[in-house]
Amino acid sequence: MHQAYQISSYAQYQEARQKSVENPELFWSEIASHFQWKRKWDTVLDWNFQEPSVKWFEGGKLNISENCLDRHLETRGNEPALLWEANDPKEPGRVLSYNELHFKVCQFAHVLHANGVRKGDRVCIYIGMVPELAIALLACARIGAIHSVIFGGFSARAIADRLEDASATFIITADGAFRGAKDFPLKAIIDDALEANNTVQKVIVLERTKTPVSMIAGRDVWWEDEISKVVAAGNPDFPALEMDSEDPLFILYTSGSTGKPKGVVHSTAGYMIWANYTFLNVFQYKAGQVHFCTADIGWITGHSYIVYGPLSAGACSLMFEGIPTWPDAGRFWEICEKHSVNILYTAPTAIRSLMAFDTKPLEGKNLSSLQVLGSVGEPINEEAWHWYSREVGKDLCPLVDTWWQTETGGIMISNLAGITPSRPAWATLPLPGVQVCVVNEQGKELEGEASGNLCIKFPWPGMLRSTWGDHARCRQTYFSAYPDLYFTGDGCIRDAEGNYRITGRVDDVLNVSGHRIGTAELENAINAHSGVVESAVVGYPHDIKGQGIYAYVIYNGNHSDEEDRVRKDISMTVSKLIGAIARPDKIQFVPGLPKTRSGKIMRRILRKIAEGYTSNLGDTSTLLDPTLVDVLKEGAL
Ligand code: WT7
């Protein structure tokens, strides 16, 4: 395993960082040479950020599923690739060796092909955390189809929007999914999503929960039946298709500060190299270790650190179907003990929710296999950092605080476990190959110790290439705020040594339990309720979720005397249009919203009130109606 490009000392880190800036092409071509290519690239990098146009390893041909599977078969074919732990601890788990995973991916690639899926087709995947999800991803990649996974918490309407945006022609789903004490009727939700759809041709349905489902002739087929046909045909191999380096590998929808979610497009070669390089270096993975990333594959973290990063590195990746608190709050620790987990990668919101149960669930659990802890998704507060390090890591494990985004494909700023120092609540240093800068509001680059907006000034292989179907939106969202820079949307602080602390979004994007939710999208959903006149949504500090959703609503419907009933109806409307994950935590009914004379909502004031401030709200003199502020304060929840 110990790859030539796995940094193993602080001196090597510094060397790599210098080389990556001085000669990025040499730096990246050396790393790329460790992968399996069907044809070597002609040029390492061609780019401009105005367009933007970013091309890595052009002329190169490869297939990522071959790099994740075939190339390991000779050396570690019988070693575990995927360990799977079911939602219910009483249900036996599963182990898939590299040989078995390869076999199953080839089988399912045949299923896709037999059902008409071809290179470049968009395949939507809406399925729970079962090994078949990873198999589906890799089989899509093997035949060159573009996968688009949708998290199980999104509603039929949200799915319908994404299907339409991507003009998806295929869906892979299951009868249902288990999560904690609940099961979710995935296929029924897909049926609703397909009501007004006219692009989807086939739906492949996996049996998981045995929930009754409708199976529409000509459209819906069972995963298991289709596999039987491949078995009957003698299980032929499925040679991986030759893809161009820049062919899209997947689309993943994410929310921004305006409009509908956008489909972030990732490339084949650049993404693969980024997922692999960051996995090996940040977690310092060593052969034989068990890596447990607790994220859902519906998010980028699962794509990069359950599937593509670990498998491309020949690692053993543990996948868990359930949630940290069911059947009890000891579930994670039980899994760590049972599978002798070495690397645990989870989210601050999970840590905080477990902290609330104190250390009792940890008692009697043997966590001595743990060597590295990781955090991702939002700023980790110092209290949670220390609890995680002390109670879980027994003060023996380096803790990596990894900052990155759906758009970056993989980790960008983080300490490297045991190689570069960790510091509570600081993501610390950029990885070699990441050229970060801090700018002020005017776009001026700040030197040395600074506080401002976080930007990136040079391409990295894993960066997004476009937003699906709307390249102008990609330019507008990420490359127009500051010329020649990629703007992250995050604010940060940098100390004199060049360490970064991420302070959170500076745009109108909320981060609720590590889930990204756009306020504009949320307001649209709230406003869709027949009695709502107008609304404004802001985030407020929440002990477990990091940020909670606070909605100010002008309501003019019936039943206005039954406020709680109306709140529930508004929540239900949001659930229908986006999904349960976007339901507001607090809804305050207001007679008006604080607007400037030009009609702009002053969110700064709304944020302060939601945070519980009653004074020091800042300048309110530009408000159209300054007296409104007192009314809002009085009604604050
Ligand atoms: C946003 C990206 C990264 C994969 C999961 C979320 C915030 C993420 C950290 C961190 C502080 C973080 C940022 C970023 N964020 N990791 N370690 N420290 N903030 O991906 O949904 O694309 O969200 O999450 O605000 O912009 P995402």
XYZ file of C-alpha atoms and ligand atoms in Angstrom:
664
model
C 0.000 0.000 0.000
C 2.596 2.498 1.102
C 2.413 4.475 -2.130
C 5.350 6.525 -3.310
C 3.251 9.659 -2.916
C 2.158 9.032 0.647
C 3.811 11.804 2.617
C 5.471 10.367 5.695
C 7.169 13.248 7.478
C 6.772 16.947 8.060
C 9.832 17.608 5.898
C 8.231 15.645 3.060
C 5.041 17.625 3.498
C 6.962 20.873 3.056
C 8.885 19.508 0.107
C 5.706 18.312 -1.602
C 3.998 21.620 -0.991
C 6.863 23.544 -2.541
C 7.081 21.227 -5.527
C 3.333 21.380 -6.124
C 3.571 25.150 -6.496
C 6.834 25.341 -8.438
C 6.089 22.576 -10.856
C 2.497 21.410 -10.554
C 2.674 19.488 -13.807
C 5.605 17.386 -12.700
C 4.101 16.968 -9.229
C 0.788 15.647 -10.560
C 2.157 13.574 -13.417
C 4.332 11.625 -10.970
C 1.286 10.860 -8.834
C -0.862 10.033 -11.870
C 1.725 7.534 -13.092
C 0.775 5.217 -10.196
C -2.682 4.585 -11.669
C -3.778 2.265 -14.438
C -4.149 4.035 -17.773
C -5.380 2.551 -21.017
C -3.574 5.380 -22.752
C -1.216 7.902 -21.203
C -2.213 11.582 -21.221
C -0.754 14.152 -23.624
C -0.976 17.255 -21.443
C -1.119 17.428 -17.655
C -3.055 20.658 -17.283
C -4.792 23.233 -19.397
C -6.849 25.870 -17.633
C -8.359 29.292 -17.274
C -10.679 30.479 -14.518
C -12.541 33.033 -16.677
C -14.461 30.462 -18.631
C -13.861 28.431 -16.427
C -12.162 25.642 -18.346
C -10.054 23.150 -16.435
C -8.627 20.030 -18.050
C -6.356 17.545 -16.341
C -4.536 14.704 -18.114
C -6.083 15.368 -21.492
C -5.617 12.627 -24.034
C -5.458 10.069 -21.238
C -7.832 7.084 -21.304
C -8.846 5.070 -18.282
C -11.702 3.660 -16.284
C -12.070 4.410 -12.583
C -13.741 1.063 -11.807
C -10.681 -0.684 -13.206
C -8.509 1.433 -10.921
C -10.729 0.617 -7.945
C -11.113 -3.106 -8.671
C -9.233 -4.880 -11.459
C -5.821 -3.532 -10.620
C -6.012 -4.905 -7.071
C -7.140 -8.414 -7.974
C -3.712 -9.934 -8.346
C -2.251 -8.440 -5.191
C -5.242 -8.442 -2.847
C -8.116 -10.191 -4.591
C -9.127 -12.114 -1.481
C -8.771 -9.231 0.932
C -11.865 -7.344 2.050
C -12.820 -4.339 -0.031
C -16.148 -3.601 1.637
C -17.325 -4.517 5.109
C -20.991 -3.888 5.631
C -22.800 -3.436 8.905
C -26.608 -3.609 8.808
C -28.909 -1.113 10.479
C -30.077 -3.772 12.932
C -27.209 -5.209 14.983
C -29.010 -8.567 14.978
C -28.787 -8.855 11.200
C -25.524 -10.412 9.998
C -23.191 -8.087 8.177
C -21.507 -8.774 4.841
C -17.936 -8.872 3.617
C -17.031 -8.410 -0.035
C -13.478 -9.172 -1.097
C -11.994 -7.341 -4.062
C -12.658 -10.457 -6.152
C -16.287 -10.586 -5.079
C -16.859 -6.885 -5.529
C -15.316 -7.028 -8.979
C -17.549 -9.970 -9.847
C -20.694 -8.205 -8.655
C -19.833 -4.956 -10.408
C -19.334 -6.821 -13.699
C -22.662 -8.619 -13.206
C -24.482 -5.382 -12.568
C -22.731 -3.636 -15.458
C -24.300 -6.341 -17.635
C -27.687 -5.611 -16.091
C -27.328 -1.931 -16.886
C -26.188 -2.641 -20.405
C -28.970 -5.150 -21.059
C -31.485 -2.553 -19.926
C -30.168 -0.034 -22.404
C -27.790 2.113 -20.325
C -25.008 3.543 -22.485
C -21.984 5.792 -22.079
C -22.928 9.307 -21.029
C -26.464 8.395 -19.883
C -27.501 9.840 -16.540
C -28.463 7.234 -13.962
C -30.151 8.417 -10.802
C -29.452 6.310 -7.720
C -31.868 6.491 -4.780
C -31.115 3.632 -2.469
C -30.111 3.075 1.145
C -26.656 2.340 2.522
C -26.299 -1.236 1.272
C -23.340 -2.706 -0.653
C -25.465 -2.586 -3.820
C -25.168 1.198 -3.696
C -21.392 0.979 -4.071
C -21.864 -1.745 -6.697
C -24.249 0.515 -8.635
C -21.770 3.414 -8.607
C -18.903 1.281 -9.826
C -21.028 -0.466 -12.466
C -22.145 2.922 -13.846
C -18.524 4.019 -13.941
C -17.560 0.760 -15.633
C -19.904 1.324 -18.542
C -19.326 5.070 -18.678
C -22.747 6.148 -17.431
C -22.903 9.274 -15.262
C -24.324 8.533 -11.828
C -26.264 10.986 -9.752
C -26.964 9.787 -6.231
C -29.839 11.412 -4.380
C -29.823 11.273 -0.588
C -32.707 9.266 0.892
C -33.948 12.309 2.854
C -35.110 14.161 -0.252
C -38.768 14.225 -1.244
C -40.412 13.036 -4.467
C -40.633 16.603 -5.670
C -36.915 17.223 -5.054
C -36.115 14.006 -6.913
C -38.375 15.003 -9.802
C -36.539 18.332 -10.165
C -33.168 16.577 -10.240
C -34.338 13.932 -12.727
C -35.522 16.640 -15.010
C -32.437 18.801 -14.665
C -30.167 15.865 -15.511
C -32.557 14.367 -18.114
C -31.955 11.084 -16.354
C -33.015 7.997 -18.271
C -32.523 5.348 -15.583
C -33.168 4.960 -11.890
C -31.680 2.473 -9.471
C -33.649 2.192 -6.251
C -34.895 -0.267 -3.637
C -38.269 -1.216 -2.215
C -37.237 0.608 0.936
C -34.392 1.551 3.249
C -33.836 0.908 6.948
C -32.559 3.762 9.051
C -32.801 3.458 12.807
C -36.295 2.470 13.898
C -37.823 3.624 10.617
C -38.049 2.300 7.121
C -38.476 4.544 4.130
C -40.562 3.449 1.124
C -38.045 4.454 -1.543
C -39.818 2.924 -4.519
C -43.131 4.575 -3.626
C -41.339 7.925 -3.449
C -39.764 7.251 -6.852
C -43.225 6.428 -8.252
C -44.428 9.852 -7.111
C -41.336 11.511 -8.551
C -42.038 9.871 -11.908
C -45.635 11.044 -12.206
C -44.882 13.936 -14.533
C -41.540 12.659 -15.792
C -40.957 11.760 -19.414
C -37.256 10.954 -19.601
C -36.894 7.878 -17.389
C -37.134 4.583 -19.282
C -36.295 1.985 -16.676
C -36.314 1.629 -12.918
C -34.206 -1.142 -11.384
C -35.481 -2.106 -7.940
C -33.448 -3.898 -5.283
C -35.232 -5.874 -2.570
C -34.205 -4.723 0.889
C -37.131 -4.100 3.247
C -39.780 -6.311 1.584
C -42.095 -3.314 1.579
C -44.844 -3.911 -0.997
C -44.215 -1.935 -4.168
C -45.951 -1.359 -7.477
C -44.037 -2.763 -10.434
C -45.064 -1.140 -13.677
C -44.733 -3.397 -16.721
C -42.160 -2.237 -19.213
C -40.637 0.239 -16.798
C -39.808 -1.447 -13.496
C -37.572 -4.497 -13.144
C -36.199 -6.303 -10.096
C -32.439 -6.138 -9.536
C -32.411 -9.822 -8.515
C -34.308 -10.998 -11.643
C -31.936 -9.115 -13.898
C -28.915 -10.638 -12.134
C -30.404 -14.126 -12.661
C -30.335 -13.506 -16.394
C -26.636 -12.659 -16.228
C -26.020 -15.806 -14.185
C -27.930 -17.852 -16.782
C -25.685 -16.372 -19.466
C -22.652 -17.713 -17.594
C -21.552 -14.520 -15.822
C -19.304 -13.160 -18.530
C -16.692 -10.584 -17.576
C -17.566 -6.970 -18.353
C -14.538 -5.146 -19.735
C -14.344 -1.597 -18.452
C -15.101 1.020 -21.069
C -12.314 3.330 -22.158
C -13.122 6.798 -20.852
C -11.444 10.129 -21.497
C -9.814 11.781 -18.504
C -12.306 14.633 -18.668
C -15.449 12.526 -19.240
C -17.911 13.284 -16.437
C -17.969 10.586 -13.762
C -20.883 11.848 -11.731
C -23.256 14.656 -10.922
C -24.123 15.519 -7.357
C -26.772 18.114 -6.595
C -26.053 20.696 -3.950
C -27.716 23.865 -2.720
C -26.449 27.360 -3.248
C -27.498 30.830 -2.231
C -29.881 31.248 -5.158
C -32.489 29.248 -7.007
C -32.681 25.520 -7.363
C -29.919 23.085 -6.433
C -27.226 22.734 -9.047
C -25.634 19.600 -10.391
C -21.938 19.690 -9.569
C -20.074 17.793 -12.296
C -16.927 15.803 -11.497
C -14.431 14.396 -13.970
C -13.032 10.873 -14.248
C -9.231 11.116 -13.942
C -8.845 14.265 -11.873
C -11.492 13.226 -9.366
C -10.041 9.729 -9.044
C -6.564 11.040 -8.348
C -7.846 13.591 -5.863
C -9.987 11.122 -3.908
C -7.086 8.677 -3.742
C -4.328 11.177 -2.943
C -6.278 12.893 -0.194
C -7.412 9.578 1.310
C -3.874 8.206 1.548
C -2.329 11.398 2.844
C -4.859 12.838 5.244
C -5.748 9.559 6.979
C -2.298 8.031 6.417
C -3.989 4.769 5.516
C -1.743 1.688 5.839
C -2.419 -1.719 4.239
C -4.704 -3.909 6.309
C -6.354 -1.077 8.201
C -10.128 -0.756 8.434
C -11.466 2.646 7.410
C -14.922 3.641 8.693
C -16.479 6.715 7.156
C -19.930 7.209 8.679
C -21.274 9.506 5.947
C -24.093 8.588 3.584
C -23.172 7.944 -0.051
C -25.916 10.437 -0.876
C -23.326 13.107 -0.074
C -19.888 13.755 -1.512
C -18.143 12.444 1.620
C -19.501 8.964 0.940
C -18.523 9.120 -2.742
C -14.937 10.088 -1.967
C -14.223 8.344 1.352
C -16.378 5.222 1.336
C -16.131 4.315 -2.337
C -13.624 5.948 -4.658
C -10.800 7.028 -2.326
C -10.484 3.817 -0.296
C -11.147 1.391 -3.160
C -8.725 3.106 -5.524
C -6.154 2.672 -2.747
C -6.953 -1.033 -2.261
C -8.204 -0.284 1.236
C -10.838 -1.947 3.389
C -13.855 0.353 3.641
C -16.589 -0.152 6.219
C -20.102 0.892 5.262
C -22.877 1.267 7.845
C -26.561 1.273 7.013
C -27.903 2.793 10.219
C -27.623 5.801 12.495
C -25.383 6.494 15.538
C -28.175 6.476 18.098
C -30.155 3.318 17.284
C -30.848 0.920 18.943
C -28.763 2.942 21.390
C -26.059 5.580 21.481
C -23.336 2.939 21.670
C -23.844 1.774 18.079
C -20.727 3.459 16.608
C -18.530 2.169 19.428
C -19.922 -1.328 19.091
C -19.113 -1.256 15.362
C -15.600 0.071 16.013
C -14.968 -2.762 18.452
C -16.566 -5.477 16.320
C -14.625 -4.603 13.163
C -11.440 -3.368 14.857
C -11.814 -0.046 13.107
C -8.554 1.868 12.702
C -9.769 5.098 11.123
C -13.057 6.724 12.105
C -14.289 9.622 9.964
C -17.489 11.301 11.126
C -19.269 14.640 11.464
C -19.378 17.175 14.319
C -23.154 16.872 14.486
C -22.843 13.114 15.160
C -20.223 13.755 17.807
C -22.375 16.369 19.525
C -25.435 14.163 19.487
C -23.402 11.353 21.097
C -21.852 13.745 23.616
C -25.348 14.427 24.837
C -25.479 10.812 26.097
C -22.267 11.359 28.054
C -19.673 8.578 28.295
C -21.962 5.775 29.455
C -22.417 4.271 25.951
C -18.621 4.144 25.632
C -18.159 2.104 28.797
C -16.926 -1.426 28.220
C -16.288 -0.789 24.514
C -12.813 -1.696 23.386
C -11.690 1.094 21.087
C -8.002 0.261 21.209
C -7.876 -0.423 17.451
C -8.548 3.255 16.679
C -5.539 5.114 15.303
C -6.913 8.125 13.454
C -10.050 10.214 13.971
C -11.533 12.537 11.382
C -14.162 15.270 11.290
C -15.969 16.792 8.314
C -18.952 18.848 7.262
C -18.919 21.941 9.409
C -16.675 23.800 11.819
C -16.059 21.580 14.841
C -16.386 23.436 18.130
C -13.607 23.001 20.680
C -15.780 21.168 23.182
C -16.728 18.508 20.644
C -13.137 18.314 19.392
C -11.817 17.598 22.887
C -14.553 15.126 23.743
C -13.951 13.198 20.521
C -10.182 13.182 21.025
C -10.340 12.281 24.718
C -13.304 9.926 25.072
C -13.087 8.181 21.710
C -9.409 8.531 20.825
C -8.224 8.182 24.462
C -5.829 11.048 23.667
C -3.816 8.644 21.518
C -5.173 9.308 18.025
C -4.406 12.266 15.807
C -7.638 14.071 14.905
C -7.917 15.461 11.382
C -10.327 18.340 10.842
C -10.931 18.187 7.101
C -12.293 21.203 5.267
C -13.679 20.713 1.778
C -16.867 20.948 -0.293
C -18.979 19.014 -2.780
C -17.335 21.175 -5.424
C -13.761 20.373 -4.403
C -14.237 16.594 -4.771
C -12.031 15.843 -1.797
C -10.214 17.256 1.206
C -8.458 20.608 0.681
C -7.366 21.898 4.085
C -6.533 19.483 6.889
C -3.726 18.291 9.062
C -2.207 14.990 7.923
C -2.691 12.389 10.667
C 0.442 12.187 12.771
C 2.474 14.144 10.186
C 1.392 17.742 10.595
C 0.139 19.073 13.930
C -3.529 19.192 14.829
C -5.103 22.116 16.586
C -8.587 22.130 18.104
C -11.151 23.768 15.829
C -8.588 24.552 13.127
C -8.477 22.770 9.785
C -4.808 23.872 9.804
C -2.793 23.588 6.563
C -3.706 23.198 2.898
C -2.729 19.916 1.269
C 0.165 20.063 -1.189
C -1.452 21.002 -4.493
C -3.966 23.378 -2.908
C -3.149 27.046 -3.369
C -5.387 28.901 -0.981
C -5.691 32.648 -0.528
C -7.681 35.021 1.660
C -9.305 38.101 0.134
C -11.173 41.031 1.595
C -14.584 42.246 0.394
C -12.940 44.158 -2.451
C -11.128 41.063 -3.653
C -7.711 42.202 -2.516
C -5.492 39.314 -1.512
C -4.402 39.574 2.121
C -0.958 38.492 3.283
C 0.112 36.888 6.550
C -2.288 36.847 9.461
C -5.678 37.641 8.040
C -9.408 37.251 8.235
C -11.562 37.271 5.108
C -13.044 35.160 2.368
C -11.471 31.867 1.408
C -10.491 31.490 -2.254
C -8.352 29.140 -4.315
C -6.099 30.480 -7.021
C -4.847 27.449 -8.889
C -6.696 24.391 -10.189
C -6.482 21.046 -8.390
C -7.369 17.759 -10.087
C -10.539 17.110 -8.061
C -12.278 20.436 -8.672
C -15.735 20.625 -10.245
C -15.729 21.107 -13.986
C -19.182 22.579 -14.458
C -22.723 22.689 -13.200
C -24.808 20.300 -15.242
C -26.549 21.880 -18.214
C -25.649 25.426 -17.185
C -21.992 26.304 -17.411
C -22.727 30.009 -16.996
C -24.097 29.251 -13.565
C -20.822 27.599 -12.612
C -18.925 30.704 -13.722
C -21.351 32.993 -11.940
C -21.420 31.061 -8.677
C -17.760 30.265 -8.193
C -15.596 32.349 -10.511
C -17.217 35.770 -10.747
C -17.010 37.121 -7.192
C -13.258 37.664 -7.567
C -11.500 37.596 -10.940
C -9.255 34.574 -11.538
C -10.154 32.972 -8.218
C -12.421 30.120 -7.200
C -14.581 31.455 -4.365
C -15.557 28.889 -1.734
C -18.390 30.793 -0.044
C -16.620 30.348 3.304
C -15.032 32.852 5.633
C -11.767 32.056 7.396
C -9.015 33.200 9.694
C -5.336 32.584 8.970
C -2.631 32.743 11.620
C 1.004 33.764 11.177
C 2.075 30.158 10.510
C -0.414 29.777 7.670
C -2.984 27.690 9.550
C -6.630 28.112 8.568
C -9.689 28.191 10.714
C -12.939 28.048 8.770
C -15.562 30.309 10.297
C -18.565 29.266 8.178
C -20.486 30.360 5.117
C -20.529 34.014 4.205
C -23.334 33.525 1.671
C -26.985 32.651 2.254
C -26.314 28.972 2.692
C -27.091 27.113 5.912
C -25.263 24.102 7.244
C -27.727 22.066 9.269
C -26.289 18.847 10.720
C -23.670 19.003 7.988
C -26.380 19.246 5.311
C -26.220 22.193 3.021
C -29.473 24.084 2.593
C -29.975 27.256 0.581
C -32.140 29.887 2.253
C -33.652 30.966 -1.079
C -34.729 27.413 -1.850
C -36.194 27.076 1.623
C -38.078 30.372 1.378
C -39.535 29.270 -1.959
C -40.807 26.106 -0.299
C -42.314 27.997 2.662
C -43.900 30.541 0.333
C -45.558 27.705 -1.564
C -47.897 27.239 1.429
C -51.190 28.826 0.412
C -51.420 31.096 3.460
C -47.868 32.433 3.409
C -47.354 35.914 2.032
C -43.613 36.145 2.430
C -40.824 34.601 4.456
C -37.174 34.968 5.360
C -34.956 32.199 6.663
C -31.751 32.517 8.666
C -29.569 30.159 10.652
C -29.082 30.280 14.422
C -26.636 28.397 16.661
C -27.976 24.956 17.561
C -26.321 22.715 20.161
C -26.414 19.557 18.097
C -27.137 20.535 14.501
C -24.534 23.297 14.443
C -27.070 25.552 12.776
C -30.811 25.446 13.174
C -33.354 26.845 10.707
C -35.236 29.941 11.856
C -38.071 31.109 9.614
C -39.833 34.478 9.828
C -43.207 34.143 8.155
C -45.874 36.637 7.176
C -49.069 34.608 7.286
C -52.421 35.597 5.970
C -54.356 32.384 5.712
C -57.186 30.741 7.571
C -56.884 29.286 11.059
C -54.554 32.126 11.975
C -55.532 31.585 15.585
C -54.065 28.080 15.572
C -50.419 28.956 15.227
C -49.035 25.526 15.988
C -51.259 23.919 13.411
C -50.054 26.395 10.794
C -46.447 25.739 11.786
C -46.955 22.036 11.213
C -48.555 22.670 7.844
C -45.677 24.884 6.775
C -43.239 22.186 7.890
C -45.178 19.606 5.947
C -45.045 21.821 2.864
C -41.264 22.028 3.172
C -41.080 18.252 3.645
C -43.070 17.756 0.465
C -41.090 20.168 -1.656
C -37.545 19.539 -0.400
C -37.507 16.820 2.237
C -37.703 16.307 5.969
C -34.085 17.461 6.387
C -35.099 21.028 5.520
C -37.951 21.462 8.036
C -37.593 24.684 10.021
C -36.739 24.362 13.724
C -38.521 27.585 14.588
C -41.237 29.538 12.832
C -42.024 33.049 14.028
C -45.112 34.777 12.629
C -44.406 38.414 11.865
C -46.387 41.359 10.507
C -43.558 42.379 8.178
C -39.900 41.795 7.319
C -37.174 44.364 7.971
C -36.437 45.841 4.566
C -34.341 48.682 3.305
C -35.924 51.382 1.174
C -34.737 49.479 -1.901
C -36.667 46.421 -0.719
C -33.737 44.276 0.399
C -34.335 42.148 3.487
C -31.795 42.982 6.195
C -30.854 39.465 7.188
C -28.207 40.712 9.569
C -30.983 41.916 11.887
C -32.983 38.730 11.508
C -29.896 36.675 12.338
C -29.232 38.709 15.471
C -32.792 38.327 16.693
C -32.730 34.588 15.974
C -29.507 34.357 17.980
C -31.351 35.905 20.910
C -29.911 39.420 20.841
C -32.199 42.152 22.109
C -29.748 45.020 21.794
C -26.747 45.831 19.611
C -28.594 44.895 16.464
C -26.430 47.263 14.488
C -27.571 50.155 12.373
C -31.330 50.022 11.813
C -31.721 53.553 10.486
C -31.833 52.502 6.837
C -34.901 50.375 7.481
C -38.142 51.338 5.837
C -39.932 50.743 9.133
C -37.510 50.777 12.109
C -40.351 50.186 14.606
C -40.775 46.680 13.214
C -37.579 45.608 14.971
C -39.200 45.819 18.414
C -42.140 43.741 17.251
C -39.784 41.078 15.924
C -37.777 41.072 19.160
C -40.893 40.674 21.282
C -42.118 37.723 19.272
C -38.722 35.976 19.119
C -38.779 32.252 19.917
C -19.388 23.315 3.346
C -19.438 22.308 2.230
C -17.074 18.452 2.796
C -18.042 17.386 2.568
C -19.289 17.507 3.350
C -20.001 18.831 3.206
C -18.535 23.372 5.504
C -17.118 21.305 5.521
C -15.735 21.735 7.147
C -14.739 21.802 8.165
C -15.505 23.948 8.682
C -16.585 22.833 6.976
C -18.057 24.596 4.748
C -18.148 24.150 3.296
N -17.439 22.533 5.971
N -16.087 20.815 6.232
N -13.890 20.800 8.406
N -14.662 22.930 8.905
N -16.466 23.937 7.748
O -19.998 19.229 1.884
O -22.367 19.998 1.612
O -20.557 20.677 -0.007
O -20.650 21.619 2.314
O -19.358 22.650 4.593
O -18.906 25.662 5.001
O -18.277 25.218 2.390
P -20.949 20.377 1.392
